[in-house]
C-alpha positions as a Python dict, from the first residue, in 0.01 Angstrom:
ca = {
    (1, 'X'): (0, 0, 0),
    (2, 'X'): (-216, -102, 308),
    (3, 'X'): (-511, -323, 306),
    (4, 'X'): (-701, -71, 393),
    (5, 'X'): (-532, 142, 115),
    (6, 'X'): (-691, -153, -139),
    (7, 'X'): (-991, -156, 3),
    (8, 'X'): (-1060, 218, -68),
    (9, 'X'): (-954, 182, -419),
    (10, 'X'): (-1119, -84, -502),
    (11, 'X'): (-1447, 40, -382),
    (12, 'X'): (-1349, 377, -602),
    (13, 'X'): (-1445, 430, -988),
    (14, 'X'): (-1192, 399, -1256),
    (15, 'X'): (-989, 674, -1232),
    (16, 'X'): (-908, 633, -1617),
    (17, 'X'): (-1242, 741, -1675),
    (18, 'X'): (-1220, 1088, -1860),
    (19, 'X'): (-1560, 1378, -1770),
    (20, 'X'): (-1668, 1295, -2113),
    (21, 'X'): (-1773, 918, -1989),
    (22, 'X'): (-2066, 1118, -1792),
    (23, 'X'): (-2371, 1235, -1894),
    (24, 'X'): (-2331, 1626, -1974),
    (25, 'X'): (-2542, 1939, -1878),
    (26, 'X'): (-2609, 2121, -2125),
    (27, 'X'): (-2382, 2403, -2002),
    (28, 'X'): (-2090, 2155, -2062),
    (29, 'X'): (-2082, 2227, -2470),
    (30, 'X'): (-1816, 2509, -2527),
    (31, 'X'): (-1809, 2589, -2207),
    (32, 'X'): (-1547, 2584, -1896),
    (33, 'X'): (-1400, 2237, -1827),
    (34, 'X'): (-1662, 1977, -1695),
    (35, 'X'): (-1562, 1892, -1396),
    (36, 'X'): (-1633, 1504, -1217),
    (37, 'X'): (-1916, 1409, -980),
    (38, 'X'): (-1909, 1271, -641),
    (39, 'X'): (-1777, 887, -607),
    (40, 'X'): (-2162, 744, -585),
    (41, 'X'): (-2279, 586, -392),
    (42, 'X'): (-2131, 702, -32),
    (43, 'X'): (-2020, 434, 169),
    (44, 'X'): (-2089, 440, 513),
    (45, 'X'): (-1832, 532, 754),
    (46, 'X'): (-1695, 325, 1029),
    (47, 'X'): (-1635, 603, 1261),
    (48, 'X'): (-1987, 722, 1387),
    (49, 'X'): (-2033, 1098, 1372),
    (50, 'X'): (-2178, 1270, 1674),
    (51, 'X'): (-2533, 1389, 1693),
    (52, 'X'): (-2595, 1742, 1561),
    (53, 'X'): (-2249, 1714, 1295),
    (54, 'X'): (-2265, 2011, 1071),
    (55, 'X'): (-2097, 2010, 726),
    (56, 'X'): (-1965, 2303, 764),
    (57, 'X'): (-1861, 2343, 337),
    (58, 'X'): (-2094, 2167, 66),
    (59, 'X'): (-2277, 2274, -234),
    (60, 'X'): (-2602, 2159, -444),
    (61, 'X'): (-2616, 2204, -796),
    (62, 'X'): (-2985, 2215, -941),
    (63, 'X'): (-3147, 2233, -1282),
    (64, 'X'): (-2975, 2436, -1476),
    (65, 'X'): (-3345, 2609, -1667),
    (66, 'X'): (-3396, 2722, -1278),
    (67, 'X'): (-3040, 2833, -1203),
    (68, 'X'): (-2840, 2917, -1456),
    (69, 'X'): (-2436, 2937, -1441),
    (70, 'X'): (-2224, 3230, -1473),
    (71, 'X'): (-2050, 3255, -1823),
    (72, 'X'): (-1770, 3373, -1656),
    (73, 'X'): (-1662, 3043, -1411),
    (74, 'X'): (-1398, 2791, -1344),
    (75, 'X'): (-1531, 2470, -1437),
    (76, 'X'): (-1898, 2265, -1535),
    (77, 'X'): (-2087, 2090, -1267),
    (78, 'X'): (-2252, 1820, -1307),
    (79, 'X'): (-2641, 1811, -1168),
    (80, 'X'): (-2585, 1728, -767),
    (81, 'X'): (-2913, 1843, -640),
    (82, 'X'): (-2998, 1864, -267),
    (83, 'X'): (-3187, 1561, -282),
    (84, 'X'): (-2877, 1362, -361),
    (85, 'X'): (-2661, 1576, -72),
    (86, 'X'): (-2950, 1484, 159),
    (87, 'X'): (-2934, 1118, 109),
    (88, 'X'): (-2524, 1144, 171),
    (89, 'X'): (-2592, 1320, 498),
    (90, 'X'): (-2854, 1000, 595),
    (91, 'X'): (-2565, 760, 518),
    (92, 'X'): (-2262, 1013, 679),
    (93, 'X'): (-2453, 1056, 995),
    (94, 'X'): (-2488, 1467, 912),
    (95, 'X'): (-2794, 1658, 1067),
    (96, 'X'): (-2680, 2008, 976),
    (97, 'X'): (-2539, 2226, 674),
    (98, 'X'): (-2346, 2531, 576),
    (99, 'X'): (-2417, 2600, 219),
    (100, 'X'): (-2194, 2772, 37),
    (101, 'X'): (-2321, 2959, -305),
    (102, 'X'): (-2095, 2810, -549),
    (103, 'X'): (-1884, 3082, -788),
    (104, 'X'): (-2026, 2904, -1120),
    (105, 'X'): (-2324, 3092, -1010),
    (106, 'X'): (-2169, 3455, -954),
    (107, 'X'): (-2294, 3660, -698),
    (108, 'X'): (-2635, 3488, -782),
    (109, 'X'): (-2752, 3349, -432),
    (110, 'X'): (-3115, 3202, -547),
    (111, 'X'): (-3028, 2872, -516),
    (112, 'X'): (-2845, 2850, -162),
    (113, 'X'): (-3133, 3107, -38),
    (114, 'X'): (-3399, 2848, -154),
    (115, 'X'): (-3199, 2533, -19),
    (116, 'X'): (-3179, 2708, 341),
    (117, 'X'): (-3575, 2788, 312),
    (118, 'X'): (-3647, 2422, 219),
    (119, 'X'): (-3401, 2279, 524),
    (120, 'X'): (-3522, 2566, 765),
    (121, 'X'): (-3271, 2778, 939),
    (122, 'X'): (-3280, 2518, 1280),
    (123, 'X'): (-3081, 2305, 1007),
    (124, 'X'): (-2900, 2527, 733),
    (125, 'X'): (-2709, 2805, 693),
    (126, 'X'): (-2542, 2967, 402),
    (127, 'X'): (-2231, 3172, 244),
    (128, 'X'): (-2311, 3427, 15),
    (129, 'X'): (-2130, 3563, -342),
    (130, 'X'): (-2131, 3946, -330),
    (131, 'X'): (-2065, 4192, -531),
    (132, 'X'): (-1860, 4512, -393),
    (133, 'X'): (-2146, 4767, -422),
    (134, 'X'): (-2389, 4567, -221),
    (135, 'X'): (-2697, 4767, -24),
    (136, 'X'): (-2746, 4716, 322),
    (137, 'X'): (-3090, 4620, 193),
    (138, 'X'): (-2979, 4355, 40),
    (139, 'X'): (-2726, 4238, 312),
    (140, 'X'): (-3105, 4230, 559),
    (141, 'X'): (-3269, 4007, 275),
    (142, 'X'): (-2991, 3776, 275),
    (143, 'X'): (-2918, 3743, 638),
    (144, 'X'): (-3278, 3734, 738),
    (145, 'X'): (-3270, 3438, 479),
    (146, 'X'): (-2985, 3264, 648),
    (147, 'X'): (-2684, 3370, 537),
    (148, 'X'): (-2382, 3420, 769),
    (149, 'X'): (-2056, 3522, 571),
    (150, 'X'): (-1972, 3575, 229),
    (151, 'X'): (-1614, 3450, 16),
    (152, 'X'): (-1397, 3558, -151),
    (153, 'X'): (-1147, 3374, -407),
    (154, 'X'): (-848, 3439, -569),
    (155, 'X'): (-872, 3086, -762),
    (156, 'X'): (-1199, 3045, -898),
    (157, 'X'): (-1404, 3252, -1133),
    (158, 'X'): (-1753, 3389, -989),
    (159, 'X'): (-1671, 3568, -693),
    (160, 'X'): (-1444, 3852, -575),
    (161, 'X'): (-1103, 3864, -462),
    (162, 'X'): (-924, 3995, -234),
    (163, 'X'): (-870, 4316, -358),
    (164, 'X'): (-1191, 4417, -203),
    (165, 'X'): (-1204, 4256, 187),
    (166, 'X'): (-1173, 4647, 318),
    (167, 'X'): (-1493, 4734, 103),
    (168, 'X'): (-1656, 4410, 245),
    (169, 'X'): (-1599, 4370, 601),
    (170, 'X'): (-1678, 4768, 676),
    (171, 'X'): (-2029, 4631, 482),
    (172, 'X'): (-2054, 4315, 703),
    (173, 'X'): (-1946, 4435, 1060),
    (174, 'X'): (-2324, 4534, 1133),
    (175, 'X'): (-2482, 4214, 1074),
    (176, 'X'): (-2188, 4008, 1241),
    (177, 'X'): (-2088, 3839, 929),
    (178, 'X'): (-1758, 3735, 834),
    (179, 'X'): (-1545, 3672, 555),
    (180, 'X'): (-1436, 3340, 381),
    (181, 'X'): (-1094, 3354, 235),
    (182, 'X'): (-1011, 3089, -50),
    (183, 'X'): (-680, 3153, -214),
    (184, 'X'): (-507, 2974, -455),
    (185, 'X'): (-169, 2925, -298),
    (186, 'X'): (-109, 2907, 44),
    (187, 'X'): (167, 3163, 36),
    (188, 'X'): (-50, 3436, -38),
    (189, 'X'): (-167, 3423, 333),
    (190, 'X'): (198, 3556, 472),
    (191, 'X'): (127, 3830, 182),
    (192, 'X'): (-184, 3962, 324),
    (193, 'X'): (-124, 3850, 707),
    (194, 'X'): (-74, 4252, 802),
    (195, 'X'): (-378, 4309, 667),
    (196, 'X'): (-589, 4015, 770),
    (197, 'X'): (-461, 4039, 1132),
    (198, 'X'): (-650, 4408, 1111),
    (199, 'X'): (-967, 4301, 982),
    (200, 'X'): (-1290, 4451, 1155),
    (201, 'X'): (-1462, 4149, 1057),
    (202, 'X'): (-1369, 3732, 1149),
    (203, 'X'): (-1186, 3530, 852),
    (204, 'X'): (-1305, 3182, 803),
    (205, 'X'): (-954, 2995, 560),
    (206, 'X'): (-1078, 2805, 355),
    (207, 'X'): (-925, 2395, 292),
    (208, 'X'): (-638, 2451, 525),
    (209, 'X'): (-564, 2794, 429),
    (210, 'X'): (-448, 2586, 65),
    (211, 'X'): (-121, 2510, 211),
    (212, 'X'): (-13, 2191, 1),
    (213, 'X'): (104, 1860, 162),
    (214, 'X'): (375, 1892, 9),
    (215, 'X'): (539, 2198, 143),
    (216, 'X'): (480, 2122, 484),
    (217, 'X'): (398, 2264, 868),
    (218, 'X'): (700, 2485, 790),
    (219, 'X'): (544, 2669, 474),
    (220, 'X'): (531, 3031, 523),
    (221, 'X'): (159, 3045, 451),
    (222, 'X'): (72, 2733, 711),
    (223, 'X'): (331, 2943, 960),
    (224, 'X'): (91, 3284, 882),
    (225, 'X'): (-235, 3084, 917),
    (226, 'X'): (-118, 2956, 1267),
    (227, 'X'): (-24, 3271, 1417),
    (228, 'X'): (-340, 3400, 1301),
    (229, 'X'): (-513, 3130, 1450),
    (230, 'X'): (-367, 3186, 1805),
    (231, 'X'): (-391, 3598, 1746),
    (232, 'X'): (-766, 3601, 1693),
    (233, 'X'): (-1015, 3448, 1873),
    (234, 'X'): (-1276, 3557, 1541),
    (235, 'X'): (-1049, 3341, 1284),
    (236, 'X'): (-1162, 2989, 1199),
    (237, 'X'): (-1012, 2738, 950),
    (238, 'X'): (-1166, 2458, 747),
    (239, 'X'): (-1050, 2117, 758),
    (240, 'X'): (-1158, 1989, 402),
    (241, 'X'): (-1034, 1946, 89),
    (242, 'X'): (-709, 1805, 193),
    (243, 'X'): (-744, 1544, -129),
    (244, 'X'): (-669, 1810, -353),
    (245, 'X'): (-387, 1987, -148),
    (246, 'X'): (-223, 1644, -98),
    (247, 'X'): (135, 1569, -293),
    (248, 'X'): (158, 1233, -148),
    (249, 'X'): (-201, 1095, -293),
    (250, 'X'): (-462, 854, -296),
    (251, 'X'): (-557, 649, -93),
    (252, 'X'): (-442, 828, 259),
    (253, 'X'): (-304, 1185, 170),
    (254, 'X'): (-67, 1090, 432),
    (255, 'X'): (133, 1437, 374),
    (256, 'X'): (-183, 1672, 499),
    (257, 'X'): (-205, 1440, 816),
    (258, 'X'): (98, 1672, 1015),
    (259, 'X'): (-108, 1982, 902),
    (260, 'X'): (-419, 1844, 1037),
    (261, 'X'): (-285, 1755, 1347),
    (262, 'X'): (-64, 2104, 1359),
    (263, 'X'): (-398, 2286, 1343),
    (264, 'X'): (-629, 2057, 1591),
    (265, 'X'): (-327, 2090, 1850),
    (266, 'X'): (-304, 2445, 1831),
    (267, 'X'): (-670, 2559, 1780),
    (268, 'X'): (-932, 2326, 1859),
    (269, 'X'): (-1148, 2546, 1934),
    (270, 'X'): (-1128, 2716, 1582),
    (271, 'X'): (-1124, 2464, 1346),
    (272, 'X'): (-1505, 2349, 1172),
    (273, 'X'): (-1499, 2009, 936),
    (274, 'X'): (-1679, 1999, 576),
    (275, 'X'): (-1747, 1713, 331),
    (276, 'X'): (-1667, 1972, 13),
    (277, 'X'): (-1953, 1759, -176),
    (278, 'X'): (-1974, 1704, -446),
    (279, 'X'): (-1617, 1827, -423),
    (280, 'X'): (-1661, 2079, -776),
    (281, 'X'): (-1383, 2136, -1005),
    (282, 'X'): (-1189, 1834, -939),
    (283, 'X'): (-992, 1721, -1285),
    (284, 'X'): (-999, 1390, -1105),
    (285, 'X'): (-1195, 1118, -938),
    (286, 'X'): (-1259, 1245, -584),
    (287, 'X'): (-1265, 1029, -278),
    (288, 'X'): (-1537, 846, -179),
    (289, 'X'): (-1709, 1046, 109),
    (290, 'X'): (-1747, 794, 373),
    (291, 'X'): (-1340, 753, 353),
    (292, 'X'): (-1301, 1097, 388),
    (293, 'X'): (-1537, 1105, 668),
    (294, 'X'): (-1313, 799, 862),
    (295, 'X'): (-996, 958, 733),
    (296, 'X'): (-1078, 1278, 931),
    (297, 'X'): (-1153, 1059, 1226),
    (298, 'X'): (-836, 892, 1231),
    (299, 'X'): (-669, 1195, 1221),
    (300, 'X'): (-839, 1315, 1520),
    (301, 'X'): (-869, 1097, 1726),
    (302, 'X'): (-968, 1250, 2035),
    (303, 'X'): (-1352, 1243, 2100),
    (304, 'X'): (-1370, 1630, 2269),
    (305, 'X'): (-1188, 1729, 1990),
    (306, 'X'): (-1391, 1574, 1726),
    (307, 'X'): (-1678, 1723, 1901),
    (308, 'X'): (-1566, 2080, 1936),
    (309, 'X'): (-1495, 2066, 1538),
    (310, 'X'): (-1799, 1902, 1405),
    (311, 'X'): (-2081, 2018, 1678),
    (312, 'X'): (-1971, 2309, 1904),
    (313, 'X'): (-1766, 2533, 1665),
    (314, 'X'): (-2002, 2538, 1426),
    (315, 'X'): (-2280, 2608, 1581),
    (316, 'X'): (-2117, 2894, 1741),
    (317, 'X'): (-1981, 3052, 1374),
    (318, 'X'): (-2258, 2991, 1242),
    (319, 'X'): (-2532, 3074, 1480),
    (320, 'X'): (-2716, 2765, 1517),
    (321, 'X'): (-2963, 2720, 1757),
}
């Protein structure tokens, strides 16, 4: 192991330490797996971030009286309320966010609308839960409160899947919304590639499309997800959450570093960076963020790169100002 490699664990919690060490919601009693918070504090990052970075994939999770959780979900959050996310951004060098309304809370989007009115819409933006028979009406009031896209997932509990993206993007197409895709397994993007390719709406993949470290550039989802990429000029991928995908591990998830690079080489332009915080349903201790922030710096190294994915591509999917 590197120096550097010892440095990172030493300055991360036991990971012997079992959910039950932590001071449970109440939600946690018979209830979906708790799942474990953020490695507190951040540390600060090496690498500076440029000004104007947008996290472009976090959640908040507030009091529970205020916003209750889906009985139906995939896991137990602990409280990470926006006051907390808001400090990490002061120490990660973020200025802007991309909320996105976390499936323990259905296709209840109180608490992401309320976040975005807090931050203002110069700062925040959001991704909705929806269910299939939304009104239009509803669609305005969530768009004129910041929303920009709505997901889907075929691995967690709380949203829809993708059984329904022909009911949703013929819904979305009018406000210029698009859809974000989270599958389980990366091979279910070769599955539906036909079908995506045809969309009337943009796809934003979601944590590398899921392709694991372990299978590889070659992986016939990571294959689909590139030609996608370089077919459509409306399809974006997310560069986060490559600590869970990884098959090589802690400390530098060195096998998710060729798929990285494999998808900054062949669409700068159309990849957008997020922190995942407070990185929910994790079974184990997740990375401290200001090691995943200089991890994804290493990675890409090349400062017009770095800017395109954490500044300009954003702001453009997203419709900052």
């Amino acid at each position: 192991m590197t120096r550097e490699g010892d440095a990172r664990l030493s300055r991360s919690p036991s990971f012997l330490l079992p959910p039950s060490s932590f001071l449970l919601p109440p939600s946690a009693l018979n209830s979906p797996p708790l799942c474990y918070p953020p490695d507190r504090p951040p540390r600060k990052p090496e690498q500076r971030l440029p000004p104007g970075t947008v996290d472009s994939h976090c959640h908040v999770f507030e009091d529970e009286a205020k916003y209750p959780l889906a009985a139906e979900r995939s896991y137990t959050p602990h409280a990470c309320p926006l006051d907390e996310y808001l400090d990490l951004c002061k120490v990660l060098g973020i200025e802007r966010t991309v909320q996105v309304s976390a499936s323990v809370y259905g296709f209840d989007n109180s608490l992401t609308l309320d976040v975005i009115e807090k931050l203002g819409q110069k700062r925040a933006r959001g991704i909705a839960g929806l269910r299939p028979d939304v009104t239009t009406a509803e669609l305005k009031r969530l768009h004129h409160g910041g929303m920009r896209g709505m997901r889907l997932s075929t691995m967690m509990k709380g949203y829809g899947g993708t059984e329904a993206i022909d009911t949703y993007a013929a819904k979305l197409k009018p406000f210029g919304w698009h859809l974000q895709l989270h599958v389980h397994h990366g091979h279910e993007l070769a599955q539906l590639e036909g079908q995506l390719t045809q969309c009337p709406v943009g796809i934003v993949f979601d944590h590398f499309g899921r392709t694991r470290g372990g299978e590889g550039v070659a992986a016939p989802g990571f294959q689909a997800l590139m030609r996608m990429l370089k077919a459509r000029d409306d399809f974006w991928v997310k560069l986060s959450s490559w600590y869970r995908l990884s098959d090589s591990g802690a400390p530098d998830f060195a096998d998710m570093r060729p798929l990285a690079q494999a998808l900054v080489t062949a669409r700068p332009d159309r990849c957008v960076w997020g922190s995942n915080w407070p990185h929910p349903g994790s079974s184990v201790v997740p990375p401290n963020d200001g090691d995943l922030v200089d991890q994804f710096c290493d990675w890409v190294p090349d400062e017009r790169a770095r800017r395109m994915i954490l500044l300009e591509n954003p702001e453009r999917l997203y419709g900052f100002d």
